[in-house]
Amino acid sequence: MPKLFYKTITQQSTYEIPKIKGSRFFATLFPIESKEQAEEYLVQIKKQYHDATHNCSAYKVGVNLHYDLFGTAIIDPAYKKVNDDGEPANTAGKPILSVLDGAGLQNILCVVTRYFGGTLLGVGGLIQSYSHTAKESLSHSQLVDKEITSQVSLAYDYDQVSLVQHLFSKYDAKVISDSYDQNIKQIVEINIWFINDFKKELSEKSNGKINIK
């Protein structure tokens, strides 16, 4: 059975392109898991390159899944944000985000740092420079596919263990936590593509005896 994945980068990296009319441009990429983490990295970059003319950025975090009319899965970010950091509006942050979108990447922060070289680039030149820097940095980064998963909470009696273990194996569910008392309580992680079928089969084959959340 197919699984759903999203694409992101494996690790933090920095890449600098050749100077453009005297200006230095380089991008720092971060894999991220939350808005808070992205904002912390932005603070870090602004401290590290406090003497830079601009630290422009874009990030996407979280994964929303929906389907088109033909049932094809479409993956969108739960949240995204851009910052031109003093450059003319829409000449830096949005072009960086467009590159991330075009590459189909999720859970990623890209900061493009610029040291002004004395020559104005104009709106078109800025858009091209920030886009090119982001694109080149991605071409020198390692990408990875990560599963899109969700968690399911279960509570069931011991006579259901065999059924539950069989379905864990069938749907490749991974136990995150469990407790054993009068009954068994578990939290499992499973690929989001399988969630509905997994819950349905648990309910039907146990005749509704398994508590599923």
mmCIF file of C-alpha atoms in Angstrom:
data_model
loop_
_atom_site.group_PDB
_atom_site.id
_atom_site.type_symbol
_atom_site.label_atom_id
_atom_site.label_comp_id
_atom_site.label_asym_id
_atom_site.label_seq_id
_atom_site.Cartn_x
_atom_site.Cartn_y
_atom_site.Cartn_z
ATOM 1 C CA MET A 1 0.000 0.000 0.000
ATOM 2 C CA PRO A 2 1.279 3.515 -0.799
ATOM 3 C CA LYS A 3 2.363 5.954 1.870
ATOM 4 C CA LEU A 4 2.320 9.743 1.788
ATOM 5 C CA PHE A 5 5.547 11.680 2.253
ATOM 6 C CA TYR A 6 6.685 15.281 2.192
ATOM 7 C CA LYS A 7 10.075 16.528 1.030
ATOM 8 C CA THR A 8 12.435 18.606 3.158
ATOM 9 C CA ILE A 9 16.166 19.140 3.758
ATOM 10 C CA THR A 10 18.267 16.883 5.948
ATOM 11 C CA GLN A 11 20.292 19.514 7.791
ATOM 12 C CA GLN A 12 21.263 23.162 8.136
ATOM 13 C CA SER A 13 23.464 24.485 5.352
ATOM 14 C CA THR A 14 24.786 27.756 3.949
ATOM 15 C CA TYR A 15 25.645 28.549 0.338
ATOM 16 C CA GLU A 16 26.969 31.793 -1.177
ATOM 17 C CA ILE A 17 26.599 32.730 -4.842
ATOM 18 C CA PRO A 18 29.081 34.903 -6.789
ATOM 19 C CA LYS A 19 28.676 38.613 -6.099
ATOM 20 C CA ILE A 20 26.000 40.481 -8.043
ATOM 21 C CA LYS A 21 27.139 44.032 -8.873
ATOM 22 C CA GLY A 22 29.251 44.059 -5.719
ATOM 23 C CA SER A 23 26.543 42.711 -3.374
ATOM 24 C CA ARG A 24 27.090 39.482 -1.466
ATOM 25 C CA PHE A 25 24.165 37.060 -1.313
ATOM 26 C CA PHE A 26 24.117 33.799 0.608
ATOM 27 C CA ALA A 27 21.338 31.573 1.887
ATOM 28 C CA THR A 28 21.095 29.618 5.113
ATOM 29 C CA LEU A 29 18.622 26.734 5.156
ATOM 30 C CA PHE A 30 17.119 25.095 8.226
ATOM 31 C CA PRO A 31 14.825 22.083 8.612
ATOM 32 C CA ILE A 32 12.103 23.137 11.074
ATOM 33 C CA GLU A 33 9.241 21.546 13.007
ATOM 34 C CA SER A 34 7.405 24.593 14.403
ATOM 35 C CA LYS A 35 6.880 28.339 14.024
ATOM 36 C CA GLU A 36 8.707 28.858 17.313
ATOM 37 C CA GLN A 37 11.762 27.028 16.024
ATOM 38 C CA ALA A 38 11.753 29.074 12.819
ATOM 39 C CA GLU A 39 11.579 32.331 14.766
ATOM 40 C CA GLU A 40 14.448 31.213 17.020
ATOM 41 C CA TYR A 41 16.613 30.519 13.972
ATOM 42 C CA LEU A 42 15.738 33.943 12.557
ATOM 43 C CA VAL A 43 16.909 35.602 15.774
ATOM 44 C CA GLN A 44 20.083 33.532 15.602
ATOM 45 C CA ILE A 45 20.807 34.580 12.015
ATOM 46 C CA LYS A 46 20.193 38.263 12.731
ATOM 47 C CA LYS A 47 22.649 38.096 15.614
ATOM 48 C CA GLN A 48 25.219 36.182 13.574
ATOM 49 C CA TYR A 49 24.979 38.558 10.602
ATOM 50 C CA HIS A 50 24.047 41.710 12.505
ATOM 51 C CA ASP A 51 26.184 43.807 10.177
ATOM 52 C CA ALA A 52 24.379 42.581 7.040
ATOM 53 C CA THR A 53 22.235 45.012 5.078
ATOM 54 C CA HIS A 54 19.310 42.578 4.940
ATOM 55 C CA ASN A 55 18.372 39.134 6.275
ATOM 56 C CA CYS A 56 15.313 38.258 4.200
ATOM 57 C CA SER A 57 13.401 35.068 4.804
ATOM 58 C CA ALA A 58 10.582 32.680 4.064
ATOM 59 C CA TYR A 59 9.451 29.587 5.867
ATOM 60 C CA LYS A 60 6.818 26.872 5.653
ATOM 61 C CA VAL A 61 5.856 24.686 8.587
ATOM 62 C CA GLY A 62 3.298 21.988 9.286
ATOM 63 C CA VAL A 63 1.561 19.779 6.753
ATOM 64 C CA ASN A 64 -2.071 19.997 5.652
ATOM 65 C CA LEU A 65 -3.436 17.237 3.464
ATOM 66 C CA HIS A 66 -6.443 17.559 1.175
ATOM 67 C CA TYR A 67 -7.644 15.956 -2.038
ATOM 68 C CA ASP A 68 -8.669 17.298 -5.427
ATOM 69 C CA LEU A 69 -11.791 16.200 -7.344
ATOM 70 C CA PHE A 70 -9.916 13.187 -8.706
ATOM 71 C CA GLY A 71 -8.803 11.980 -5.271
ATOM 72 C CA THR A 72 -5.191 13.053 -5.726
ATOM 73 C CA ALA A 73 -3.499 13.999 -2.445
ATOM 74 C CA ILE A 74 -2.346 17.632 -2.239
ATOM 75 C CA ILE A 75 0.103 18.696 0.473
ATOM 76 C CA ASP A 76 0.107 22.304 1.682
ATOM 77 C CA PRO A 77 1.903 23.997 4.575
ATOM 78 C CA ALA A 78 -0.135 24.637 7.708
ATOM 79 C CA TYR A 79 1.604 28.001 8.057
ATOM 80 C CA LYS A 80 3.960 30.131 5.978
ATOM 81 C CA LYS A 81 5.598 33.506 6.474
ATOM 82 C CA VAL A 82 7.812 35.869 4.477
ATOM 83 C CA ASN A 83 9.926 38.872 5.486
ATOM 84 C CA ASP A 84 11.547 41.412 3.149
ATOM 85 C CA ASP A 85 13.628 42.888 6.024
ATOM 86 C CA GLY A 86 13.842 46.357 4.549
ATOM 87 C CA GLU A 87 14.000 45.491 0.867
ATOM 88 C CA PRO A 88 11.160 46.874 -1.313
ATOM 89 C CA ALA A 89 7.892 44.993 -0.710
ATOM 90 C CA ASN A 90 7.632 41.574 -2.365
ATOM 91 C CA THR A 91 11.177 41.638 -3.791
ATOM 92 C CA ALA A 92 12.755 39.145 -1.359
ATOM 93 C CA GLY A 93 10.509 37.085 0.921
ATOM 94 C CA LYS A 94 7.945 36.103 -1.720
ATOM 95 C CA PRO A 95 10.551 35.161 -4.338
ATOM 96 C CA ILE A 96 12.293 32.966 -1.740
ATOM 97 C CA LEU A 97 8.969 31.325 -0.849
ATOM 98 C CA SER A 98 8.225 30.746 -4.535
ATOM 99 C CA VAL A 99 11.449 28.773 -4.836
ATOM 100 C CA LEU A 100 10.539 26.635 -1.803
ATOM 101 C CA ASP A 101 7.065 26.060 -3.261
ATOM 102 C CA GLY A 102 8.456 25.202 -6.668
ATOM 103 C CA ALA A 103 10.740 22.587 -5.125
ATOM 104 C CA GLY A 104 7.788 21.060 -3.261
ATOM 105 C CA LEU A 105 9.485 21.461 0.115
ATOM 106 C CA GLN A 106 7.804 21.578 3.534
ATOM 107 C CA ASN A 107 9.054 22.312 7.062
ATOM 108 C CA ILE A 108 11.874 24.537 5.888
ATOM 109 C CA LEU A 109 13.256 27.999 6.598
ATOM 110 C CA CYS A 110 15.395 29.887 4.090
ATOM 111 C CA VAL A 111 17.193 33.097 5.059
ATOM 112 C CA VAL A 112 18.983 35.032 2.321
ATOM 113 C CA THR A 113 21.552 37.451 3.699
ATOM 114 C CA ARG A 114 22.701 40.426 1.643
ATOM 115 C CA TYR A 115 25.658 42.738 2.089
ATOM 116 C CA PHE A 116 25.048 45.762 -0.136
ATOM 117 C CA GLY A 117 27.775 46.317 -2.701
ATOM 118 C CA GLY A 118 27.093 49.917 -3.657
ATOM 119 C CA THR A 119 24.959 49.409 -6.771
ATOM 120 C CA LEU A 120 21.146 49.384 -6.716
ATOM 121 C CA LEU A 121 19.666 46.346 -8.440
ATOM 122 C CA GLY A 122 16.116 47.562 -9.027
ATOM 123 C CA VAL A 123 12.953 45.590 -8.336
ATOM 124 C CA GLY A 124 13.531 43.024 -11.080
ATOM 125 C CA GLY A 125 17.158 42.596 -10.123
ATOM 126 C CA LEU A 126 16.295 42.028 -6.468
ATOM 127 C CA ILE A 127 13.648 39.435 -7.258
ATOM 128 C CA GLN A 128 16.053 37.593 -9.532
ATOM 129 C CA SER A 129 18.926 37.791 -7.018
ATOM 130 C CA TYR A 130 16.936 36.466 -4.061
ATOM 131 C CA SER A 131 15.311 33.742 -6.166
ATOM 132 C CA HIS A 132 18.643 32.665 -7.622
ATOM 133 C CA THR A 133 20.329 32.552 -4.218
ATOM 134 C CA ALA A 134 17.566 30.397 -2.733
ATOM 135 C CA LYS A 135 17.517 28.088 -5.742
ATOM 136 C CA GLU A 136 21.291 27.606 -5.756
ATOM 137 C CA SER A 137 21.340 26.880 -2.030
ATOM 138 C CA LEU A 138 18.722 24.166 -2.501
ATOM 139 C CA SER A 139 20.681 22.631 -5.374
ATOM 140 C CA HIS A 140 23.611 22.198 -2.969
ATOM 141 C CA SER A 141 21.493 20.700 -0.165
ATOM 142 C CA GLN A 142 20.545 17.135 0.629
ATOM 143 C CA LEU A 143 16.830 16.374 0.484
ATOM 144 C CA VAL A 144 14.881 13.666 2.251
ATOM 145 C CA ASP A 145 11.354 12.266 2.097
ATOM 146 C CA LYS A 146 9.576 12.139 5.469
ATOM 147 C CA GLU A 147 6.375 10.319 6.258
ATOM 148 C CA ILE A 148 3.220 12.312 6.880
ATOM 149 C CA THR A 149 1.888 10.684 10.020
ATOM 150 C CA SER A 150 -0.839 11.163 12.574
ATOM 151 C CA GLN A 151 -1.475 9.680 16.008
ATOM 152 C CA VAL A 152 -4.319 7.427 17.102
ATOM 153 C CA SER A 153 -5.239 6.594 20.720
ATOM 154 C CA LEU A 154 -6.533 3.094 21.476
ATOM 155 C CA ALA A 155 -7.986 1.417 24.538
ATOM 156 C CA TYR A 156 -8.873 -2.287 24.410
ATOM 157 C CA ASP A 157 -9.127 -5.498 26.402
ATOM 158 C CA TYR A 158 -6.461 -8.173 26.396
ATOM 159 C CA ASP A 159 -8.552 -10.517 24.240
ATOM 160 C CA GLN A 160 -8.116 -8.032 21.372
ATOM 161 C CA VAL A 161 -4.309 -8.129 21.416
ATOM 162 C CA SER A 162 -3.974 -10.557 18.514
ATOM 163 C CA LEU A 163 -6.262 -8.475 16.267
ATOM 164 C CA VAL A 164 -4.580 -5.213 17.170
ATOM 165 C CA GLN A 165 -1.074 -6.574 16.601
ATOM 166 C CA HIS A 166 -2.146 -7.947 13.216
ATOM 167 C CA LEU A 167 -3.461 -4.539 12.145
ATOM 168 C CA PHE A 168 -0.377 -2.778 13.496
ATOM 169 C CA SER A 169 1.671 -4.960 11.187
ATOM 170 C CA LYS A 170 -0.690 -4.537 8.227
ATOM 171 C CA TYR A 171 -0.699 -0.734 8.441
ATOM 172 C CA ASP A 172 2.865 -0.330 9.752
ATOM 173 C CA ALA A 173 1.691 1.447 12.926
ATOM 174 C CA LYS A 174 4.376 2.403 15.446
ATOM 175 C CA VAL A 175 3.624 2.439 19.174
ATOM 176 C CA ILE A 176 4.525 5.797 20.731
ATOM 177 C CA SER A 177 3.396 5.029 24.283
ATOM 178 C CA ASP A 178 1.471 2.314 26.095
ATOM 179 C CA SER A 179 0.186 1.323 29.510
ATOM 180 C CA TYR A 180 -1.094 -1.996 30.826
ATOM 181 C CA ASP A 181 -3.678 -2.113 33.598
ATOM 182 C CA GLN A 182 -7.219 -3.450 33.540
ATOM 183 C CA ASN A 183 -7.035 -2.824 29.807
ATOM 184 C CA ILE A 184 -4.384 -1.748 27.316
ATOM 185 C CA LYS A 185 -3.998 1.896 26.323
ATOM 186 C CA GLN A 186 -1.730 2.879 23.458
ATOM 187 C CA ILE A 187 -0.883 5.825 21.272
ATOM 188 C CA VAL A 188 0.283 4.802 17.826
ATOM 189 C CA GLU A 189 1.694 6.736 14.886
ATOM 190 C CA ILE A 190 0.588 5.798 11.414
ATOM 191 C CA ASN A 191 0.919 7.169 7.908
ATOM 192 C CA ILE A 192 -1.964 9.541 7.308
ATOM 193 C CA TRP A 193 -2.933 7.697 4.120
ATOM 194 C CA PHE A 194 -3.912 4.665 6.240
ATOM 195 C CA ILE A 195 -5.722 6.408 9.101
ATOM 196 C CA ASN A 196 -9.327 5.956 7.977
ATOM 197 C CA ASP A 197 -8.902 2.345 6.847
ATOM 198 C CA PHE A 198 -7.004 1.507 10.039
ATOM 199 C CA LYS A 199 -9.731 2.914 12.285
ATOM 200 C CA LYS A 200 -12.509 1.316 10.252
ATOM 201 C CA GLU A 201 -10.953 -2.138 10.321
ATOM 202 C CA LEU A 202 -10.220 -1.922 14.060
ATOM 203 C CA SER A 203 -13.815 -0.989 14.763
ATOM 204 C CA GLU A 204 -15.421 -3.533 12.448
ATOM 205 C CA LYS A 205 -13.270 -6.527 13.364
ATOM 206 C CA SER A 206 -13.592 -5.864 17.098
ATOM 207 C CA ASN A 207 -17.351 -5.243 16.800
ATOM 208 C CA GLY A 208 -16.804 -1.779 18.266
ATOM 209 C CA LYS A 209 -15.050 -3.084 21.380
ATOM 210 C CA ILE A 210 -11.898 -1.047 20.756
ATOM 211 C CA ASN A 211 -12.052 2.592 21.879
ATOM 212 C CA ILE A 212 -10.495 4.665 19.098
ATOM 213 C CA LYS A 213 -9.684 8.374 19.183
#
